[in-house]
Coordinates of C-alpha atoms in Angstrom, one line a residue:
M1 CA -23.4 -51.2 111.2
L2 CA -22.6 -50.1 107.6
N3 CA -25.5 -49.0 105.5
P4 CA -25.2 -50.3 101.9
E5 CA -27.3 -47.3 100.7
A6 CA -24.9 -44.8 102.3
P7 CA -21.9 -43.5 100.4
M8 CA -18.6 -45.0 101.2
I9 CA -16.6 -43.0 103.8
H10 CA -12.9 -42.7 103.1
R11 CA -11.1 -42.0 106.3
R12 CA -7.8 -41.5 104.5
P13 CA -7.1 -41.3 100.8
A14 CA -6.0 -44.5 99.0
T15 CA -2.3 -44.3 98.2
L16 CA -2.3 -47.2 95.7
P17 CA -3.3 -46.7 92.1
N18 CA -6.2 -48.7 90.6
Q19 CA -5.0 -52.1 89.9
E20 CA -6.1 -55.6 89.1
G21 CA -9.0 -54.4 87.0
L22 CA -10.3 -51.9 89.6
A23 CA -11.1 -49.1 87.3
P24 CA -13.8 -46.5 88.1
P25 CA -16.8 -46.7 88.6
L26 CA -16.2 -49.2 91.4
S27 CA -18.6 -51.4 93.2
R28 CA -18.7 -50.9 97.0
S29 CA -16.7 -54.1 97.5
A30 CA -14.2 -53.0 94.9
A31 CA -13.8 -49.6 96.6
A32 CA -13.4 -51.3 100.0
Y33 CA -10.7 -53.5 98.6
R34 CA -8.9 -50.6 97.0
D35 CA -8.9 -48.7 100.3
A36 CA -7.7 -51.8 102.2
R37 CA -4.8 -52.3 99.9
A38 CA -3.5 -48.9 101.1
V39 CA -3.2 -50.0 104.7
I40 CA -3.2 -53.8 104.7
P41 CA -0.7 -56.0 102.9
G42 CA -2.8 -57.9 100.2
G43 CA -6.0 -56.0 101.2
S44 CA -7.3 -58.5 103.8
M45 CA -6.1 -60.4 106.8
R46 CA -6.4 -63.9 105.5
P47 CA -4.9 -65.3 102.3
S48 CA -7.5 -68.0 102.4
S49 CA -10.4 -65.6 101.9
W50 CA -8.8 -63.8 98.9
F51 CA -9.5 -64.5 95.3
A52 CA -9.1 -62.4 92.0
P53 CA -9.9 -59.7 91.4
H54 CA -11.1 -59.3 95.0
P55 CA -13.7 -60.9 97.3
P56 CA -17.0 -59.3 98.1
Y57 CA -16.9 -57.5 101.4
A58 CA -19.5 -58.8 104.0
Q59 CA -21.9 -56.4 105.6
R60 CA -24.2 -58.7 107.6
G61 CA -25.4 -62.3 107.8
D62 CA -28.6 -64.1 108.8
G63 CA -28.7 -67.8 109.2
C64 CA -27.3 -69.4 106.0
W65 CA -27.4 -66.1 104.1
L66 CA -24.8 -63.3 103.8
T67 CA -25.3 -59.9 102.4
D68 CA -22.3 -58.0 100.9
L69 CA -21.7 -54.3 100.7
D70 CA -23.4 -54.0 97.4
G71 CA -26.6 -55.6 98.7
R72 CA -26.1 -58.9 97.0
R73 CA -27.5 -61.9 99.0
L74 CA -25.4 -65.0 99.0
L75 CA -26.1 -68.5 100.2
D76 CA -23.2 -69.0 102.5
A77 CA -21.8 -72.5 102.4
S78 CA -18.4 -71.4 103.6
N79 CA -19.6 -70.5 107.1
N80 CA -16.4 -68.6 107.9
F81 CA -14.4 -71.7 107.0
F82 CA -16.6 -74.2 108.7
S83 CA -16.8 -72.3 112.1
L84 CA -20.5 -71.3 112.0
I85 CA -22.4 -74.5 112.5
H86 CA -25.7 -72.5 113.0
G87 CA -24.9 -69.9 110.3
H88 CA -24.8 -66.2 111.0
A89 CA -26.1 -64.4 114.1
F90 CA -27.4 -67.5 115.8
P91 CA -30.0 -65.9 118.2
P92 CA -29.0 -67.8 121.4
A93 CA -25.3 -67.0 120.9
V94 CA -26.0 -63.4 120.1
E95 CA -28.1 -62.9 123.2
A96 CA -25.5 -64.6 125.4
I97 CA -22.8 -62.4 124.0
R98 CA -25.0 -59.3 124.6
E99 CA -25.9 -60.1 128.1
T100 CA -22.3 -61.1 129.0
A101 CA -20.6 -58.1 127.3
A102 CA -22.6 -55.8 129.5
Q103 CA -20.9 -57.3 132.5
G104 CA -17.4 -57.1 131.1
T105 CA -15.5 -58.6 128.1
A106 CA -12.3 -59.8 129.7
F107 CA -10.8 -60.2 133.2
G108 CA -7.5 -61.0 134.7
L109 CA -9.3 -63.7 136.7
P110 CA -11.1 -66.9 135.8
T111 CA -14.8 -66.9 135.3
P112 CA -17.5 -69.6 135.7
Y113 CA -18.1 -69.4 131.9
E114 CA -15.0 -71.3 131.1
T115 CA -15.9 -74.1 133.5
E116 CA -19.4 -74.3 131.9
L117 CA -18.1 -74.7 128.4
A118 CA -15.4 -77.2 129.4
E119 CA -18.1 -79.3 131.2
I120 CA -20.3 -79.2 128.0
I121 CA -17.4 -80.5 125.9
T122 CA -16.4 -83.2 128.5
H123 CA -20.0 -84.4 128.8
R124 CA -20.3 -84.7 125.1
A125 CA -17.0 -86.5 124.7
P126 CA -16.2 -88.7 127.7
L127 CA -12.6 -89.4 126.5
L128 CA -12.0 -85.6 126.8
E129 CA -11.8 -85.5 130.6
Q130 CA -10.2 -82.0 130.8
V131 CA -9.9 -78.9 128.6
R132 CA -7.6 -75.9 128.3
F133 CA -8.8 -73.1 126.1
C134 CA -6.8 -70.8 123.7
N135 CA -7.8 -68.5 120.9
S136 CA -7.4 -70.4 117.6
G137 CA -7.1 -73.8 116.0
T138 CA -3.5 -73.0 115.2
E139 CA -2.8 -72.5 118.9
A140 CA -4.7 -75.6 119.8
V141 CA -2.6 -77.9 117.6
M142 CA 0.6 -76.1 118.6
F143 CA 0.0 -76.7 122.2
A144 CA -1.0 -80.3 121.6
V145 CA 2.4 -80.8 119.9
K146 CA 4.2 -79.0 122.7
A147 CA 2.4 -81.2 125.2
A148 CA 3.4 -84.3 123.3
R149 CA 7.0 -83.2 123.3
A150 CA 7.0 -82.6 127.1
L151 CA 5.3 -85.9 127.8
S152 CA 7.5 -88.0 125.6
G153 CA 10.8 -86.3 126.0
R154 CA 11.2 -86.3 122.2
S155 CA 11.2 -83.5 119.7
A156 CA 10.3 -84.9 116.3
I157 CA 6.7 -85.2 115.0
A158 CA 5.0 -86.7 112.0
K159 CA 2.2 -85.2 109.9
F160 CA 0.5 -86.1 106.6
E161 CA 1.5 -84.7 103.3
G162 CA -0.7 -81.8 102.2
A163 CA -2.5 -81.6 105.5
Y164 CA -3.3 -78.2 107.0
H165 CA -3.1 -77.7 110.7
G166 CA -2.7 -74.0 111.0
T167 CA 0.4 -71.9 110.8
Y168 CA 2.7 -73.4 113.5
D169 CA 6.1 -73.8 111.8
A170 CA 6.4 -77.6 112.1
L171 CA 2.9 -78.2 111.0
E172 CA 3.2 -76.1 107.8
V173 CA 5.8 -78.6 106.4
S174 CA 4.8 -80.2 103.2
Y175 CA 1.4 -78.3 103.3
D176 CA 1.9 -77.0 99.8
C177 CA 4.4 -79.3 98.0
N178 CA 4.3 -80.3 94.3
P179 CA 5.6 -83.1 92.0
Q180 CA 8.9 -81.2 91.6
N181 CA 9.8 -81.4 95.3
W182 CA 7.6 -83.9 97.1
D183 CA 9.8 -87.0 96.9
A184 CA 12.8 -87.6 99.1
P185 CA 15.8 -89.6 97.7
D186 CA 14.3 -92.7 99.1
G187 CA 11.0 -92.2 97.3
N188 CA 9.1 -91.3 100.5
P189 CA 7.4 -87.9 101.0
A190 CA 10.0 -85.2 101.5
S191 CA 9.8 -82.5 104.3
V192 CA 9.2 -79.4 102.2
P193 CA 9.2 -75.9 103.7
Y194 CA 6.2 -73.7 103.2
C195 CA 7.5 -70.3 104.4
R196 CA 10.7 -68.8 103.3
G197 CA 13.3 -68.9 106.0
T198 CA 12.1 -72.2 107.5
P199 CA 15.1 -73.7 109.4
E200 CA 16.6 -76.9 108.0
T201 CA 16.7 -78.3 111.5
L202 CA 12.9 -78.0 111.7
L203 CA 12.5 -79.9 108.4
A204 CA 14.7 -82.7 109.9
E205 CA 12.3 -82.9 112.9
T206 CA 9.2 -83.2 110.8
V207 CA 8.4 -86.6 109.3
V208 CA 5.9 -86.6 106.4
L209 CA 3.5 -89.5 106.0
P210 CA 1.4 -90.5 102.9
F211 CA -2.3 -90.3 103.7
G212 CA -3.4 -92.7 101.0
D213 CA -0.8 -95.4 101.4
P214 CA -1.0 -97.3 104.7
K215 CA 1.7 -99.8 103.7
R216 CA 4.2 -97.1 103.1
C217 CA 3.1 -95.3 106.2
R218 CA 3.8 -98.4 108.3
E219 CA 7.3 -98.7 106.7
I220 CA 8.1 -95.1 107.5
L221 CA 6.9 -95.4 111.1
R222 CA 8.9 -98.6 111.7
R223 CA 12.1 -96.5 110.9
Q224 CA 11.0 -93.2 112.4
G225 CA 8.5 -94.0 115.2
S226 CA 11.0 -94.4 118.1
R227 CA 12.1 -90.7 117.7
L228 CA 8.6 -89.2 117.4
A229 CA 6.8 -87.3 120.1
A230 CA 3.5 -87.3 118.2
V231 CA 1.7 -88.1 115.0
V232 CA -0.8 -85.4 114.1
I233 CA -3.8 -86.4 112.0
D234 CA -7.0 -84.7 110.9
P235 CA -9.4 -87.7 110.2
L236 CA -11.2 -85.7 107.4
P237 CA -8.5 -83.4 106.0
S238 CA -10.0 -80.8 103.7
R239 CA -6.8 -79.8 101.9
I240 CA -5.9 -83.5 101.2
G241 CA -9.2 -83.9 99.4
M242 CA -11.8 -84.2 102.2
V243 CA -11.8 -88.0 102.2
P244 CA -11.9 -89.8 105.5
A245 CA -8.9 -91.7 106.9
T246 CA -9.2 -95.4 106.2
T247 CA -9.5 -98.0 108.8
A248 CA -6.3 -99.5 107.5
L249 CA -4.4 -96.2 108.0
L250 CA -5.7 -95.7 111.5
E251 CA -4.8 -99.3 112.5
V252 CA -1.2 -98.5 111.3
L253 CA -1.0 -95.5 113.5
Q254 CA -2.4 -97.3 116.6
E255 CA 0.0 -100.2 116.1
A256 CA 2.9 -97.9 115.8
R257 CA 1.9 -95.9 118.8
Q258 CA 1.7 -99.0 120.9
R259 CA 5.1 -100.1 119.8
D260 CA 7.0 -96.8 119.8
G261 CA 5.3 -94.8 122.5
F262 CA 4.5 -91.6 120.7
L263 CA 1.3 -89.7 121.2
L264 CA -1.5 -89.7 118.7
V265 CA -3.0 -86.2 118.3
F266 CA -6.3 -85.7 116.5
D267 CA -6.8 -82.4 114.9
E268 CA -10.6 -81.9 115.3
V269 CA -10.7 -78.2 114.8
I270 CA -13.1 -78.8 111.9
S271 CA -14.1 -82.4 112.3
F272 CA -15.4 -82.2 115.8
R273 CA -18.7 -81.4 114.2
L274 CA -18.9 -84.8 112.6
H275 CA -20.2 -86.6 115.7
H276 CA -21.9 -85.5 118.9
A277 CA -18.9 -86.8 120.9
G278 CA -16.3 -85.7 118.3
A279 CA -14.7 -87.3 115.3
H280 CA -12.5 -89.7 117.3
S281 CA -15.8 -91.4 118.4
L282 CA -17.0 -91.7 114.8
F283 CA -13.7 -93.2 113.7
G284 CA -13.4 -95.5 116.7
V285 CA -10.0 -94.2 117.8
T286 CA -8.8 -93.2 121.2
P287 CA -6.3 -90.3 120.7
D288 CA -4.0 -89.1 123.4
L289 CA -4.9 -85.4 122.8
V290 CA -7.4 -83.6 120.7
A291 CA -7.2 -80.1 119.3
L292 CA -10.5 -78.2 119.0
G293 CA -11.6 -74.9 117.5
K294 CA -14.1 -73.5 115.1
I295 CA -17.6 -74.4 116.3
I296 CA -16.7 -74.5 120.0
G297 CA -16.4 -70.7 120.0
G298 CA -19.9 -69.9 118.6
G299 CA -18.5 -67.6 115.9
L300 CA -15.8 -66.0 118.1
P301 CA -12.1 -66.8 118.3
A302 CA -11.6 -70.2 119.9
G303 CA -9.3 -73.1 120.4
A304 CA -8.7 -75.8 123.0
V305 CA -6.6 -78.8 123.8
A306 CA -8.5 -81.7 125.4
G307 CA -7.8 -85.2 126.5
P308 CA -7.5 -87.6 129.4
A309 CA -6.7 -86.0 132.8
A310 CA -3.3 -87.9 133.0
R311 CA -2.2 -86.3 129.7
M312 CA -3.7 -82.8 130.4
A313 CA -1.8 -82.6 133.7
V314 CA 1.2 -81.4 131.7
F315 CA -0.6 -78.0 131.7
D316 CA -1.3 -77.9 135.4
H317 CA 0.4 -74.8 136.8
T318 CA -0.6 -75.2 140.5
Q319 CA 2.5 -76.9 141.6
G320 CA 5.0 -74.5 140.1
R321 CA 6.3 -74.3 136.6
P322 CA 4.1 -76.6 134.4
G323 CA 5.5 -79.0 131.7
V324 CA 3.9 -76.7 129.1
A325 CA 2.6 -73.2 129.9
L326 CA -0.7 -72.7 128.1
G327 CA -2.3 -69.3 128.6
G328 CA -3.1 -66.0 126.8
T329 CA -4.6 -62.6 127.6
F330 CA -7.8 -63.5 125.9
S331 CA -7.9 -67.3 126.4
A332 CA -11.3 -68.4 127.8
N333 CA -12.7 -64.8 127.4
P334 CA -16.3 -64.6 128.6
L335 CA -17.8 -63.8 125.3
T336 CA -16.3 -66.8 123.5
M337 CA -17.2 -69.1 126.3
V338 CA -20.9 -68.2 126.4
A339 CA -21.2 -68.1 122.7
G340 CA -19.6 -71.5 122.5
A341 CA -21.9 -72.9 125.2
A342 CA -25.0 -71.6 123.4
T343 CA -23.8 -73.0 120.1
L344 CA -23.1 -76.5 121.4
A345 CA -26.4 -76.6 123.3
G346 CA -28.1 -76.1 120.0
Y347 CA -26.1 -78.8 118.3
D348 CA -27.5 -81.8 120.1
E349 CA -27.4 -85.4 118.9
A350 CA -30.6 -85.1 116.9
T351 CA -29.3 -82.0 115.1
V352 CA -25.9 -83.6 114.4
D353 CA -27.7 -86.6 112.9
R354 CA -30.1 -84.5 110.8
L355 CA -27.3 -82.4 109.4
A356 CA -25.2 -85.6 108.6
R357 CA -28.2 -87.1 106.7
L358 CA -28.7 -83.8 104.8
G359 CA -25.0 -83.9 103.9
D360 CA -25.1 -87.5 102.7
D361 CA -28.2 -86.9 100.6
F362 CA -26.6 -83.7 99.1
R363 CA -23.4 -85.4 98.1
Q364 CA -25.2 -88.4 96.6
A365 CA -27.7 -86.4 94.7
T366 CA -25.0 -84.0 93.4
N367 CA -22.8 -86.8 92.2
T368 CA -25.8 -88.4 90.5
A369 CA -26.6 -85.2 88.8
F370 CA -23.0 -84.7 87.7
R371 CA -23.0 -88.2 86.1
A372 CA -26.5 -87.6 84.5
A373 CA -25.2 -84.4 82.9
G374 CA -22.0 -85.9 81.7
L375 CA -19.8 -83.6 83.7
T376 CA -16.3 -84.4 84.9
A377 CA -16.8 -83.6 88.6
Q378 CA -17.5 -85.1 91.9
V379 CA -18.0 -84.1 95.5
T380 CA -16.3 -85.8 98.5
G381 CA -16.8 -85.4 102.2
L382 CA -18.5 -86.6 105.3
G383 CA -21.2 -85.4 107.5
A384 CA -22.2 -81.9 106.4
L385 CA -18.8 -81.2 104.9
F386 CA -18.1 -81.4 101.1
R387 CA -15.5 -80.5 98.5
L388 CA -15.7 -80.3 94.7
H389 CA -13.2 -82.0 92.5
L390 CA -13.1 -81.5 88.7
T391 CA -12.1 -85.1 88.0
L392 CA -13.7 -88.6 88.0
G393 CA -10.5 -90.2 89.3
E394 CA -10.3 -91.7 92.8
I395 CA -9.5 -89.2 95.5
R396 CA -7.2 -90.9 98.0
D397 CA -4.8 -88.2 99.2
Y398 CA -3.0 -85.0 98.4
R399 CA -1.2 -86.3 95.4
S400 CA -4.4 -87.5 93.7
I401 CA -5.6 -83.9 93.5
T402 CA -2.2 -82.1 93.0
P403 CA -1.8 -80.5 90.5
P404 CA -5.4 -80.0 89.7
P405 CA -6.4 -82.3 86.9
R406 CA -7.7 -79.4 84.7
G407 CA -5.4 -76.7 86.1
P408 CA -5.9 -74.3 88.9
G409 CA -7.9 -71.9 86.7
A410 CA -10.7 -74.4 86.3
L411 CA -11.6 -74.5 89.9
A412 CA -11.3 -70.7 90.1
A413 CA -13.8 -70.4 87.2
V414 CA -16.3 -72.6 89.1
H415 CA -15.9 -70.6 92.3
A416 CA -16.5 -67.4 90.3
G417 CA -19.5 -69.0 88.6
L418 CA -21.0 -69.9 91.9
L419 CA -20.6 -66.3 93.1
R420 CA -22.5 -65.1 90.1
R421 CA -25.3 -67.5 91.0
G422 CA -25.4 -66.2 94.6
V423 CA -23.5 -69.1 96.3
L424 CA -20.3 -68.7 98.4
L425 CA -17.9 -71.6 98.9
T426 CA -14.2 -71.4 100.0
P427 CA -11.8 -70.6 97.1
N428 CA -10.9 -74.3 96.7
C429 CA -14.6 -75.1 96.4
S430 CA -15.1 -76.7 99.8
G431 CA -18.3 -76.1 101.8
A432 CA -20.4 -77.0 104.7
L433 CA -24.1 -77.2 105.3
S434 CA -25.3 -75.5 108.4
T435 CA -28.3 -76.1 110.7
P436 CA -30.5 -73.3 109.1
M437 CA -30.3 -75.2 105.8
G438 CA -32.8 -77.8 104.7
D439 CA -33.7 -79.6 101.4
S440 CA -34.5 -76.4 99.6
E441 CA -31.1 -74.8 100.3
A442 CA -29.3 -78.0 99.5
A443 CA -31.2 -78.1 96.1
L444 CA -30.2 -74.5 95.4
L445 CA -26.6 -75.3 96.1
R446 CA -26.7 -78.4 94.0
Q447 CA -28.2 -76.6 91.0
A448 CA -25.6 -73.8 91.3
L449 CA -22.8 -76.4 91.3
L450 CA -24.2 -78.1 88.2
E451 CA -24.5 -74.8 86.3
A452 CA -21.2 -73.5 87.4
V453 CA -19.3 -76.7 86.5
A454 CA -21.1 -77.0 83.1
E455 CA -20.2 -73.3 82.4
A456 CA -16.6 -74.0 83.2
E457 CA -16.5 -77.1 81.0
A458 CA -18.1 -75.3 78.0

């Protein structure tokens, strides 16, 4: 483990000049970023964890607190992008990992650990009769889409404008569109590429739906539904604004599914945490397949596709070539399986309910405080999840927050202000409460938000 008091060890000289304001003398995080830029494009492995001039580099975590290389202690409401429901170094998960690692970290054979975690998930969520593990949420949604294509015999899919479902090509479509390109000639949402080089044929196979307009969504599905293999929806999409799918929208999807025969895929990579039996139970919907990730891995890489046995049979490889081959060298590795089992065991119904109440109280109290202070801000969300918006307007969908009402710099200023006050959110100012948090941590977070927003408005 790195010692923050020890001098930085440079295993190779940095080959890039100081840049982006990184002039000597440097903090330990700044020096780490400078060195990383020499060997890593962009200086880190995830664009979502970068912000100017550079992020702090983590050294260790304990519960809801994180310490960076410079010894600064941060209240962590990012939780590695919502994957750490119990915060850092959850003792039962750490002990399970330690004991299991001593016996071997990966095998070319199945282990009982994967059965145990699958049983935990299916017992929590009776609709999810069977589970197949992979290594990320991106993979989980990708394999759910591939399964829908195999089961339906169709290739096109539909997703919602602005929604993030990982980095599978078809699901990146219209993830980051803007008023200059988001309308098709007919006035409906266009299929907009995210990555350079995205094939035009892929755009033609991806239908984009409006999250905040059930009526228009119904009209699009009446025209397009018969060629769809699946509609993919996150019922609480963070990048769309972290507002829940309405009953009217979900009714439109279920009506179209019954008429046109496509599969309804719920992306619960984040939202599985909202209810003991998963978000589909909270929303009263019976999806055909569910993609899981984040908290089911207990802080280690994890993903899964789950659903009724009749649907999951598409992955069955025991009778020869399966409809969809789902596997990977590290899928269902023992360390992830035992960490996930320990994590979900500690996230029982009472804990889920307590954290949801804490989240409800936090959002209500924070919005009340914003109004009392005359600040142009609000938080949205559900359960323990929340997102800050620098507007008083109604948050309905991606278009209601794009472009940001006060420009992209305003939210970045709030994020920086929170860091100065010892609070870490994601760069778009989304966050999550974790089980080590209570009223005092929620109050600290609320006060930091008030001060940072007020500072940005001054």
